[in-house]
Amino acid sequence: MAELSQMPLEILEDVVRWALSSRISGMASQIASVNSLWQSIVEKTTFQQLRLGVHDIQTAMGILRNRPERFGLVRRIIFTVVLPSYSAVSCTVIESDSDRFRNDLAFTTAMKILLAQLGEWPTSGRTLELQLSAFSPTDARYLSGSQWIRSLFGVVPGDLLHNRTYGSTLEIFGRINRPVPVVTKLTFRDDCERYVAASGVHQLFRAFTGLKDIDIRLWDSYKHSPNFTRRSTRRRMAKALEEMPSSVRSMRFHVKYYPPSDQSFKGQRLCEGDEESDPLTVAYRNTTQKMTIVNAHGMLGTPELFWPKQVNEANPAPFWPSLKYMELYYHLLDPTGEWFFEPDAYEPRRQQADLPFHDLPARYLPDEDARPMQNRFTADQNKMDDFYLAVSKAVANMPKLERLHLQALTYWNGRLAPLHVFMFHSNGRFARAIWGGVPPFMPSIEVLDAWRKMAYERSLYLAFEWRGGN
């Protein structure tokens, strides 16, 4: 053992990590009991990530306080909120208002306990990520062959599975006033079927004043609700983005929306009253101007993602001083409900359900998804030209941009993999603008001239490229 202790620290740390990777019960405590050096190496690994629930947080804080230097070892907290269970009969219906209220109450209680404890966390200047998740024990299920089986009830006839929580979001009641500066990254876990409400996101932004990085999701598919429900949600999320801590520099934003599966339907109009601009689109554009890295999925396609309808003294031209990387996947619908893409001249309309509503009972199936008919694969020339004109203006005001990836969200039809993508890459003074897709898209001369103007303003040597296929 003495010989091991005389090894270089880096090698000793590798040995201990290898031993801990065996996951033998009690191994960590046995190694940590050797001496103080080994204990510090073990704790550096075991305290790096903490998985906690509402009943664990106080115990964990007590263990950390016993040796305050342990606080500085924690890099990530995965906090899971356990929601109330529900009956087998409830598996066959969408969550009721009373179900949602009980979930909101449980989520609020858990979050306030967590925030109270994190408010006492000493600031070390190191990064700390908080990952949030919520589930009910009844949600647990697994796939056996072609059947889903609930862990609590087995096979439930008429089970709605993931669709039971369709449109369910978790609110945080009351107001959070105490700042929690220690959290530097906030993540909503992708493996969680539940979404935090827009107002809840706003509350968390208000609490976590030291955020530098966010990875959040928004539920935006209120197909069974009046139009004002969706508009109200987007307006609240817009307010949350506008009041996001100014320290945030990296943003991953996933908006969960399902366009009409029957593409003869239009989308919902989301602009308020006589307004022509959607508040969430405007807030997103304003927020990205503060970022270095942006990854967004599920925004509605519109030139306003990059450039306002009018530039004037009250509404100045946007500028992205630090943005280096942006990846945006956008829907074929704009905020007015109009399609960006037209029916394809060569591909027939098809009936195929590749959106998640095909397994819903008829009583829950929205009219716009009742007969999945999709063939809008061809970009509308005028609308996409307007889109790329706006992008060219924006890129001219992104002096540090190195990579831009814009892709329309299209769906596989069994024979054709429709694709519409644009990429901009720059390396020093050399840059490329690339359009690719099936069916192919050729921007207008006006668009190409606008990109040449951008290159001139940024002193870039710009090459154009067109690609077909995938």
Short mmCIF file of C-alpha atoms in Angstrom, two decimals:
data_model
loop_
_atom_site.label_atom_id
_atom_site.label_comp_id
_atom_site.label_asym_id
_atom_site.label_seq_id
_atom_site.Cartn_x
_atom_site.Cartn_y
_atom_site.Cartn_z
CA MET A 1 0.00 0.00 0.00
CA ALA A 2 2.91 2.33 0.76
CA GLU A 3 4.19 1.76 -2.76
CA LEU A 4 0.82 2.82 -4.20
CA SER A 5 0.84 6.00 -2.16
CA GLN A 6 4.22 6.92 -3.64
CA MET A 7 2.83 6.86 -7.18
CA PRO A 8 2.28 10.14 -9.05
CA LEU A 9 -1.08 11.62 -8.11
CA GLU A 10 -2.46 11.36 -11.66
CA ILE A 11 -1.76 7.61 -11.81
CA LEU A 12 -3.16 7.07 -8.32
CA GLU A 13 -6.36 8.86 -9.31
CA ASP A 14 -6.68 6.58 -12.37
CA VAL A 15 -6.23 3.50 -10.17
CA VAL A 16 -8.92 4.64 -7.75
CA ARG A 17 -11.34 5.52 -10.55
CA TRP A 18 -10.78 2.10 -12.11
CA ALA A 19 -11.51 0.42 -8.77
CA LEU A 20 -14.67 2.50 -8.31
CA SER A 21 -15.86 1.63 -11.82
CA SER A 22 -16.30 -1.99 -10.68
CA ARG A 23 -19.41 -0.82 -8.75
CA ILE A 24 -18.78 -3.42 -6.04
CA SER A 25 -20.88 -2.62 -2.97
CA GLY A 26 -18.85 -0.86 -0.28
CA MET A 27 -15.80 -0.41 -2.52
CA ALA A 28 -15.80 3.40 -2.22
CA SER A 29 -15.89 3.37 1.59
CA GLN A 30 -13.14 0.74 1.76
CA ILE A 31 -10.81 2.74 -0.48
CA ALA A 32 -11.61 6.02 1.28
CA SER A 33 -10.69 4.50 4.65
CA VAL A 34 -7.06 3.88 3.62
CA ASN A 35 -5.87 7.41 4.37
CA SER A 36 -6.78 11.05 3.87
CA LEU A 37 -5.20 11.18 0.38
CA TRP A 38 -7.24 8.22 -0.85
CA GLN A 39 -10.35 9.66 0.77
CA SER A 40 -9.90 12.94 -1.11
CA ILE A 41 -9.47 11.05 -4.42
CA VAL A 42 -12.60 8.96 -3.79
CA GLU A 43 -14.63 12.02 -2.87
CA LYS A 44 -13.43 13.87 -5.95
CA THR A 45 -15.16 11.15 -7.99
CA THR A 46 -18.18 10.30 -5.85
CA PHE A 47 -19.20 13.90 -5.13
CA GLN A 48 -18.82 15.04 -8.73
CA GLN A 49 -22.45 14.18 -9.48
CA LEU A 50 -25.24 13.94 -6.92
CA ARG A 51 -28.61 12.36 -7.65
CA LEU A 52 -31.10 13.79 -5.18
CA GLY A 53 -34.79 13.89 -4.40
CA VAL A 54 -36.72 16.08 -2.02
CA HIS A 55 -36.09 13.64 0.85
CA ASP A 56 -32.34 13.45 0.18
CA ILE A 57 -31.38 17.08 -0.13
CA GLN A 58 -31.13 17.90 3.57
CA THR A 59 -29.07 14.77 4.30
CA ALA A 60 -26.76 15.54 1.39
CA MET A 61 -26.28 19.11 2.58
CA GLY A 62 -25.38 17.81 6.03
CA ILE A 63 -22.72 15.48 4.58
CA LEU A 64 -21.27 18.33 2.53
CA ARG A 65 -21.18 20.69 5.51
CA ASN A 66 -19.17 18.14 7.53
CA ARG A 67 -16.28 18.92 5.18
CA PRO A 68 -17.01 22.25 3.46
CA GLU A 69 -14.37 21.58 0.79
CA ARG A 70 -16.75 18.92 -0.59
CA PHE A 71 -19.02 21.66 -1.94
CA GLY A 72 -16.30 22.55 -4.44
CA LEU A 73 -16.18 18.94 -5.70
CA VAL A 74 -19.81 18.87 -6.86
CA ARG A 75 -20.16 19.64 -10.56
CA ARG A 76 -23.69 18.40 -11.22
CA ILE A 77 -26.91 17.87 -9.24
CA ILE A 78 -29.64 15.73 -10.80
CA PHE A 79 -32.79 16.60 -8.88
CA THR A 80 -35.85 14.44 -9.47
CA VAL A 81 -39.30 15.44 -8.26
CA VAL A 82 -41.64 12.52 -7.52
CA LEU A 83 -45.23 13.37 -8.41
CA PRO A 84 -48.37 11.67 -7.03
CA SER A 85 -49.30 8.20 -8.32
CA TYR A 86 -52.51 7.57 -10.27
CA SER A 87 -54.82 4.61 -10.86
CA ALA A 88 -54.93 2.11 -13.71
CA VAL A 89 -58.18 3.71 -14.91
CA SER A 90 -56.42 7.08 -15.06
CA CYS A 91 -53.90 5.58 -17.49
CA THR A 92 -56.65 5.59 -20.14
CA VAL A 93 -57.52 9.30 -19.95
CA ILE A 94 -55.61 12.55 -20.28
CA GLU A 95 -54.65 14.12 -16.97
CA SER A 96 -57.51 15.96 -15.31
CA ASP A 97 -57.33 19.45 -13.81
CA SER A 98 -57.22 17.93 -10.31
CA ASP A 99 -54.33 15.65 -11.37
CA ARG A 100 -52.43 18.66 -12.67
CA PHE A 101 -53.10 20.68 -9.54
CA ARG A 102 -51.71 17.89 -7.34
CA ASN A 103 -48.66 17.65 -9.61
CA ASP A 104 -48.14 21.42 -9.48
CA LEU A 105 -48.37 21.36 -5.68
CA ALA A 106 -45.80 18.55 -5.40
CA PHE A 107 -43.46 20.23 -7.87
CA THR A 108 -43.75 23.61 -6.11
CA THR A 109 -43.04 22.09 -2.69
CA ALA A 110 -40.00 20.19 -3.96
CA MET A 111 -38.55 23.16 -5.83
CA LYS A 112 -38.90 25.50 -2.87
CA ILE A 113 -37.10 23.00 -0.61
CA LEU A 114 -34.34 22.64 -3.20
CA LEU A 115 -33.96 26.38 -3.67
CA ALA A 116 -33.85 26.97 0.08
CA GLN A 117 -30.98 24.49 0.40
CA LEU A 118 -29.10 25.74 -2.65
CA GLY A 119 -29.42 29.26 -1.29
CA GLU A 120 -27.03 28.19 1.49
CA TRP A 121 -24.51 26.67 -0.93
CA PRO A 122 -21.19 28.53 -0.66
CA THR A 123 -20.05 30.24 -3.83
CA SER A 124 -16.78 28.71 -5.02
CA GLY A 125 -16.49 30.27 -8.45
CA ARG A 126 -16.69 26.83 -10.05
CA THR A 127 -19.42 25.59 -12.38
CA LEU A 128 -22.47 23.80 -10.97
CA GLU A 129 -25.10 22.28 -13.23
CA LEU A 130 -28.63 21.61 -12.00
CA GLN A 131 -30.58 19.02 -14.00
CA LEU A 132 -34.32 18.88 -13.31
CA SER A 133 -36.66 15.97 -13.88
CA ALA A 134 -40.14 15.00 -12.66
CA PHE A 135 -42.12 11.78 -12.86
CA SER A 136 -44.90 9.83 -11.20
CA PRO A 137 -44.14 6.24 -10.11
CA THR A 138 -47.10 5.19 -12.27
CA ASP A 139 -45.32 6.59 -15.35
CA ALA A 140 -42.74 3.78 -15.22
CA ARG A 141 -43.21 1.31 -18.09
CA TYR A 142 -41.20 -0.92 -20.38
CA LEU A 143 -41.61 -2.46 -23.80
CA SER A 144 -42.01 -6.24 -24.05
CA GLY A 145 -42.25 -7.33 -27.65
CA SER A 146 -44.83 -4.92 -29.07
CA GLN A 147 -46.63 -4.26 -25.77
CA TRP A 148 -46.01 -1.53 -23.24
CA ILE A 149 -46.23 -2.78 -19.66
CA ARG A 150 -46.73 -0.53 -16.65
CA SER A 151 -44.42 -1.47 -13.79
CA LEU A 152 -47.28 -1.04 -11.29
CA PHE A 153 -50.24 -2.44 -13.26
CA GLY A 154 -48.90 -4.52 -16.14
CA VAL A 155 -50.75 -4.17 -19.46
CA VAL A 156 -53.57 -1.61 -19.19
CA PRO A 157 -56.21 -1.86 -21.97
CA GLY A 158 -56.64 1.54 -23.62
CA ASP A 159 -53.48 2.91 -22.01
CA LEU A 160 -52.58 6.35 -23.42
CA LEU A 161 -48.93 5.90 -22.40
CA HIS A 162 -46.93 9.12 -23.06
CA ASN A 163 -50.02 10.84 -24.48
CA ARG A 164 -51.63 10.88 -21.03
CA THR A 165 -49.45 13.83 -20.08
CA TYR A 166 -50.08 15.60 -23.40
CA GLY A 167 -50.13 19.34 -22.71
CA SER A 168 -49.28 18.84 -19.04
CA THR A 169 -46.88 21.42 -17.65
CA LEU A 170 -45.65 21.94 -14.10
CA GLU A 171 -46.27 25.28 -12.43
CA ILE A 172 -44.40 26.80 -9.50
CA PHE A 173 -46.92 28.50 -7.22
CA GLY A 174 -46.02 31.70 -5.42
CA ARG A 175 -43.02 33.88 -6.08
CA ILE A 176 -39.35 33.05 -5.62
CA ASN A 177 -37.52 36.02 -4.17
CA ARG A 178 -34.31 34.58 -2.76
CA PRO A 179 -31.47 34.52 -5.33
CA VAL A 180 -29.43 31.33 -5.80
CA PRO A 181 -26.22 32.46 -7.54
CA VAL A 182 -24.32 29.16 -7.23
CA VAL A 183 -26.06 27.38 -10.17
CA THR A 184 -24.29 28.19 -13.44
CA LYS A 185 -26.14 25.78 -15.77
CA LEU A 186 -29.83 24.86 -15.77
CA THR A 187 -30.92 21.76 -17.69
CA PHE A 188 -34.36 20.25 -18.21
CA ARG A 189 -33.61 16.59 -18.88
CA ASP A 190 -34.67 15.21 -22.26
CA ASP A 191 -35.73 11.88 -20.71
CA CYS A 192 -38.47 13.62 -18.72
CA GLU A 193 -41.97 13.46 -20.29
CA ARG A 194 -43.15 16.42 -18.22
CA TYR A 195 -42.48 20.05 -19.05
CA VAL A 196 -42.00 23.03 -16.75
CA ALA A 197 -44.55 25.75 -17.50
CA ALA A 198 -43.34 29.01 -19.06
CA SER A 199 -44.17 30.86 -15.85
CA GLY A 200 -42.13 28.27 -13.93
CA VAL A 201 -39.15 28.84 -16.22
CA HIS A 202 -39.49 32.56 -15.50
CA GLN A 203 -39.42 31.82 -11.75
CA LEU A 204 -36.25 29.74 -12.10
CA PHE A 205 -34.53 32.43 -14.16
CA ARG A 206 -35.37 34.90 -11.41
CA ALA A 207 -33.85 32.56 -8.79
CA PHE A 208 -30.67 31.45 -10.59
CA THR A 209 -28.91 34.77 -10.97
CA GLY A 210 -25.52 33.26 -11.85
CA LEU A 211 -26.56 31.24 -14.89
CA LYS A 212 -24.12 31.04 -17.81
CA ASP A 213 -25.63 28.12 -19.71
CA ILE A 214 -29.23 26.95 -20.18
CA ASP A 215 -30.74 23.82 -21.73
CA ILE A 216 -34.50 24.25 -21.50
CA ARG A 217 -37.71 23.03 -23.14
CA LEU A 218 -41.10 24.60 -23.80
CA TRP A 219 -44.39 22.78 -24.46
CA ASP A 220 -46.10 24.66 -27.29
CA SER A 221 -48.61 22.16 -28.71
CA TYR A 222 -51.98 23.08 -27.18
CA LYS A 223 -54.17 21.51 -29.86
CA HIS A 224 -57.16 20.87 -27.58
CA SER A 225 -57.16 24.34 -26.08
CA PRO A 226 -58.39 27.72 -27.38
CA ASN A 227 -55.87 29.72 -29.43
CA PHE A 228 -55.39 32.19 -26.61
CA THR A 229 -53.90 29.42 -24.42
CA ARG A 230 -51.00 28.92 -26.78
CA ARG A 231 -50.56 32.65 -27.35
CA SER A 232 -50.51 33.23 -23.60
CA THR A 233 -47.89 30.50 -23.08
CA ARG A 234 -45.63 31.93 -25.78
CA ARG A 235 -46.05 35.44 -24.38
CA ARG A 236 -45.02 34.20 -20.91
CA MET A 237 -42.02 32.40 -22.34
CA ALA A 238 -41.07 35.55 -24.23
CA LYS A 239 -41.10 37.47 -20.95
CA ALA A 240 -38.95 34.78 -19.34
CA LEU A 241 -36.36 35.03 -22.12
CA GLU A 242 -36.34 38.81 -21.89
CA GLU A 243 -35.61 38.61 -18.14
CA MET A 244 -33.09 35.80 -18.37
CA PRO A 245 -29.93 36.54 -16.33
CA SER A 246 -27.59 38.70 -18.39
CA SER A 247 -24.72 36.30 -17.58
CA VAL A 248 -26.11 33.53 -19.88
CA ARG A 249 -23.92 33.00 -22.94
CA SER A 250 -24.93 29.53 -24.16
CA MET A 251 -28.53 28.53 -24.90
CA ARG A 252 -30.18 25.29 -25.98
CA PHE A 253 -33.90 25.90 -26.45
CA HIS A 254 -36.25 23.13 -27.54
CA VAL A 255 -39.82 24.16 -28.35
CA LYS A 256 -42.14 21.15 -28.51
CA TYR A 257 -44.72 21.79 -31.21
CA TYR A 258 -46.35 19.43 -33.69
CA PRO A 259 -47.55 21.05 -36.94
CA PRO A 260 -50.76 19.76 -38.55
CA SER A 261 -50.23 16.22 -39.76
CA ASP A 262 -52.80 16.94 -42.46
CA GLN A 263 -50.96 19.70 -44.28
CA SER A 264 -54.14 21.04 -45.90
CA PHE A 265 -54.77 22.65 -42.49
CA LYS A 266 -53.19 25.94 -41.50
CA GLY A 267 -51.51 26.52 -38.19
CA GLN A 268 -52.75 28.75 -35.40
CA ARG A 269 -52.24 32.49 -35.70
CA LEU A 270 -49.96 33.48 -32.82
CA CYS A 271 -49.58 37.21 -33.37
CA GLU A 272 -51.49 39.29 -30.84
CA GLY A 273 -54.50 41.21 -32.23
CA ASP A 274 -53.44 43.25 -35.24
CA GLU A 275 -49.77 42.69 -34.53
CA GLU A 276 -47.70 41.03 -37.25
CA SER A 277 -44.93 39.86 -34.95
CA ASP A 278 -44.98 36.93 -32.54
CA PRO A 279 -43.65 37.88 -29.06
CA LEU A 280 -41.67 34.64 -28.63
CA THR A 281 -39.95 35.07 -32.00
CA VAL A 282 -38.94 38.62 -31.13
CA ALA A 283 -37.75 37.62 -27.65
CA TYR A 284 -35.73 34.73 -29.12
CA ARG A 285 -34.01 37.06 -31.60
CA ASN A 286 -33.22 39.59 -28.87
CA THR A 287 -31.92 36.88 -26.55
CA THR A 288 -29.60 35.33 -29.14
CA GLN A 289 -27.82 38.67 -29.48
CA LYS A 290 -26.31 38.09 -26.02
CA MET A 291 -25.13 34.56 -26.79
CA THR A 292 -21.93 32.88 -27.92
CA ILE A 293 -23.59 29.53 -28.67
CA VAL A 294 -27.23 28.95 -29.70
CA ASN A 295 -28.93 25.63 -30.39
CA ALA A 296 -32.68 25.96 -31.01
CA HIS A 297 -35.19 23.37 -32.13
CA GLY A 298 -38.87 23.84 -32.97
CA MET A 299 -39.10 27.58 -33.58
CA LEU A 300 -41.63 28.64 -36.21
CA GLY A 301 -40.01 29.59 -39.50
CA THR A 302 -39.99 33.33 -40.17
CA PRO A 303 -37.47 35.97 -41.30
CA GLU A 304 -38.07 37.67 -37.93
CA LEU A 305 -35.94 35.01 -36.26
CA PHE A 306 -33.06 37.06 -37.68
CA TRP A 307 -34.30 40.49 -38.66
CA PRO A 308 -37.26 42.69 -37.58
CA LYS A 309 -39.96 43.70 -40.03
CA GLN A 310 -38.97 47.34 -39.59
CA VAL A 311 -35.73 48.88 -38.39
CA ASN A 312 -36.03 52.34 -36.89
CA GLU A 313 -34.90 54.37 -33.89
CA ALA A 314 -37.30 52.56 -31.58
CA ASN A 315 -36.40 49.19 -33.07
CA PRO A 316 -32.69 49.26 -34.03
CA ALA A 317 -30.94 46.70 -36.20
CA PRO A 318 -29.94 43.61 -34.22
CA PHE A 319 -26.26 42.89 -33.55
CA TRP A 320 -24.63 39.69 -32.28
CA PRO A 321 -21.18 40.78 -30.99
CA SER A 322 -20.11 37.41 -29.54
CA LEU A 323 -22.07 34.74 -31.43
CA LYS A 324 -19.83 31.98 -32.81
CA TYR A 325 -22.14 29.01 -33.36
CA MET A 326 -25.84 28.79 -34.14
CA GLU A 327 -27.88 25.73 -35.01
CA LEU A 328 -31.59 26.23 -35.69
CA TYR A 329 -34.21 23.67 -36.67
CA TYR A 330 -37.44 25.41 -37.64
CA HIS A 331 -40.95 24.35 -38.58
CA LEU A 332 -42.48 24.81 -42.02
CA LEU A 333 -45.12 27.11 -40.50
CA ASP A 334 -44.75 30.79 -39.67
CA PRO A 335 -46.38 32.52 -36.65
CA THR A 336 -49.34 33.68 -38.77
CA GLY A 337 -50.23 30.02 -39.46
CA GLU A 338 -49.08 30.07 -43.11
CA TRP A 339 -46.92 27.33 -44.60
CA PHE A 340 -43.38 28.10 -45.74
CA PHE A 341 -43.39 25.12 -48.08
CA GLU A 342 -45.67 24.17 -50.98
CA PRO A 343 -47.01 20.78 -52.13
CA ASP A 344 -44.35 18.92 -54.06
CA ALA A 345 -45.01 18.70 -57.80
CA TYR A 346 -43.63 15.16 -58.11
CA GLU A 347 -44.50 13.54 -54.80
CA PRO A 348 -48.15 12.51 -54.26
CA ARG A 349 -50.01 13.28 -51.06
CA ARG A 350 -49.51 10.44 -48.66
CA GLN A 351 -51.26 9.06 -45.65
CA GLN A 352 -48.73 8.31 -42.98
CA ALA A 353 -48.64 9.01 -39.28
CA ASP A 354 -45.14 9.98 -38.30
CA LEU A 355 -46.35 12.45 -35.68
CA PRO A 356 -47.16 11.25 -32.16
CA PHE A 357 -50.95 11.46 -32.35
CA HIS A 358 -51.55 8.27 -34.33
CA ASP A 359 -51.93 6.19 -31.18
CA LEU A 360 -54.50 8.47 -29.56
CA PRO A 361 -58.14 7.34 -29.30
CA ALA A 362 -60.43 9.12 -31.77
CA ARG A 363 -61.98 11.24 -28.99
CA TYR A 364 -58.61 12.89 -28.38
CA LEU A 365 -57.31 13.13 -31.93
CA PRO A 366 -57.19 16.74 -33.19
CA ASP A 367 -58.94 17.37 -36.52
CA GLU A 368 -55.72 18.56 -38.10
CA ASP A 369 -54.09 15.19 -37.34
CA ALA A 370 -57.03 12.89 -38.10
CA ARG A 371 -55.86 12.10 -41.66
CA PRO A 372 -52.07 12.50 -41.88
CA MET A 373 -51.45 13.78 -45.40
CA GLN A 374 -48.03 15.27 -46.00
CA ASN A 375 -46.39 16.43 -49.19
CA ARG A 376 -45.15 19.96 -48.48
CA PHE A 377 -41.54 19.33 -49.39
CA THR A 378 -40.93 22.18 -51.87
CA ALA A 379 -39.73 25.49 -50.42
CA ASP A 380 -41.88 28.49 -51.41
CA GLN A 381 -39.46 30.58 -53.49
CA ASN A 382 -40.66 34.02 -52.37
CA LYS A 383 -40.97 33.17 -48.69
CA MET A 384 -37.62 31.40 -48.49
CA ASP A 385 -35.94 34.23 -50.41
CA ASP A 386 -37.27 36.63 -47.77
CA PHE A 387 -35.95 34.26 -45.09
CA TYR A 388 -32.44 34.13 -46.55
CA LEU A 389 -32.38 37.89 -47.13
CA ALA A 390 -33.01 38.32 -43.41
CA VAL A 391 -30.30 35.77 -42.58
CA SER A 392 -27.77 37.61 -44.77
CA LYS A 393 -28.45 40.87 -42.94
CA ALA A 394 -28.04 39.13 -39.61
CA VAL A 395 -24.78 37.39 -40.57
CA ALA A 396 -23.38 40.78 -41.61
CA ASN A 397 -23.88 41.77 -37.96
CA MET A 398 -22.31 38.61 -36.51
CA PRO A 399 -18.59 39.52 -36.65
CA LYS A 400 -17.40 36.38 -34.80
CA LEU A 401 -19.70 33.84 -36.44
CA GLU A 402 -17.91 30.64 -37.44
CA ARG A 403 -20.76 28.21 -38.06
CA LEU A 404 -24.45 28.61 -38.88
CA HIS A 405 -26.74 25.64 -39.55
CA LEU A 406 -30.41 26.21 -40.49
CA GLN A 407 -32.64 23.26 -41.25
CA ALA A 408 -36.36 22.86 -41.88
CA LEU A 409 -38.13 20.15 -39.89
CA THR A 410 -39.45 17.74 -42.50
CA TYR A 411 -40.70 14.16 -42.26
CA TRP A 412 -39.76 10.91 -43.93
CA ASN A 413 -42.38 9.64 -46.38
CA GLY A 414 -41.15 6.11 -47.02
CA ARG A 415 -39.59 6.85 -50.45
CA LEU A 416 -38.24 10.38 -50.14
CA ALA A 417 -36.29 11.93 -47.30
CA PRO A 418 -37.20 15.59 -47.84
CA LEU A 419 -34.49 17.96 -46.73
CA HIS A 420 -33.94 21.69 -46.75
CA VAL A 421 -30.76 22.94 -45.14
CA PHE A 422 -28.50 25.98 -45.23
CA MET A 423 -24.99 26.19 -43.81
CA PHE A 424 -22.56 29.04 -43.43
CA HIS A 425 -18.97 28.33 -42.43
CA SER A 426 -16.19 30.86 -41.98
CA ASN A 427 -12.52 30.36 -41.25
CA GLY A 428 -10.59 33.57 -41.00
CA ARG A 429 -11.36 35.54 -44.15
CA PHE A 430 -12.72 32.57 -46.11
CA ALA A 431 -16.39 31.57 -45.96
CA ARG A 432 -18.89 29.29 -47.68
CA ALA A 433 -22.66 29.56 -48.01
CA ILE A 434 -24.22 26.18 -48.78
CA TRP A 435 -27.78 25.32 -49.77
CA GLY A 436 -28.78 21.66 -49.84
CA GLY A 437 -31.99 19.76 -50.16
CA VAL A 438 -34.44 17.34 -51.70
CA PRO A 439 -36.17 18.77 -53.69
CA PRO A 440 -33.29 21.17 -54.51
CA PHE A 441 -33.61 24.89 -53.78
CA MET A 442 -31.95 27.69 -55.71
CA PRO A 443 -31.97 31.14 -54.07
CA SER A 444 -32.79 34.14 -56.22
CA ILE A 445 -30.21 36.54 -57.68
CA GLU A 446 -31.38 39.11 -55.11
CA VAL A 447 -30.50 36.72 -52.29
CA LEU A 448 -27.07 35.93 -53.73
CA ASP A 449 -26.36 39.65 -54.14
CA ALA A 450 -27.33 40.20 -50.51
CA TRP A 451 -24.84 37.55 -49.42
CA ARG A 452 -22.15 39.13 -51.59
CA LYS A 453 -22.88 42.43 -49.87
CA MET A 454 -22.53 40.73 -46.48
CA ALA A 455 -19.16 39.31 -47.52
CA TYR A 456 -17.98 42.73 -48.66
CA GLU A 457 -19.01 44.34 -45.37
CA ARG A 458 -17.18 41.66 -43.40
CA SER A 459 -14.16 41.53 -45.76
CA LEU A 460 -14.76 37.85 -46.51
CA TYR A 461 -13.96 35.76 -49.54
CA LEU A 462 -17.31 34.01 -50.01
CA ALA A 463 -17.99 30.89 -52.08
CA PHE A 464 -21.47 29.55 -52.90
CA GLU A 465 -22.28 25.87 -53.04
CA TRP A 466 -25.41 23.86 -53.88
CA ARG A 467 -25.90 20.27 -52.85
CA GLY A 468 -28.59 17.77 -53.71
CA GLY A 469 -29.45 14.60 -51.84
CA ASN A 470 -28.67 14.04 -48.16
#
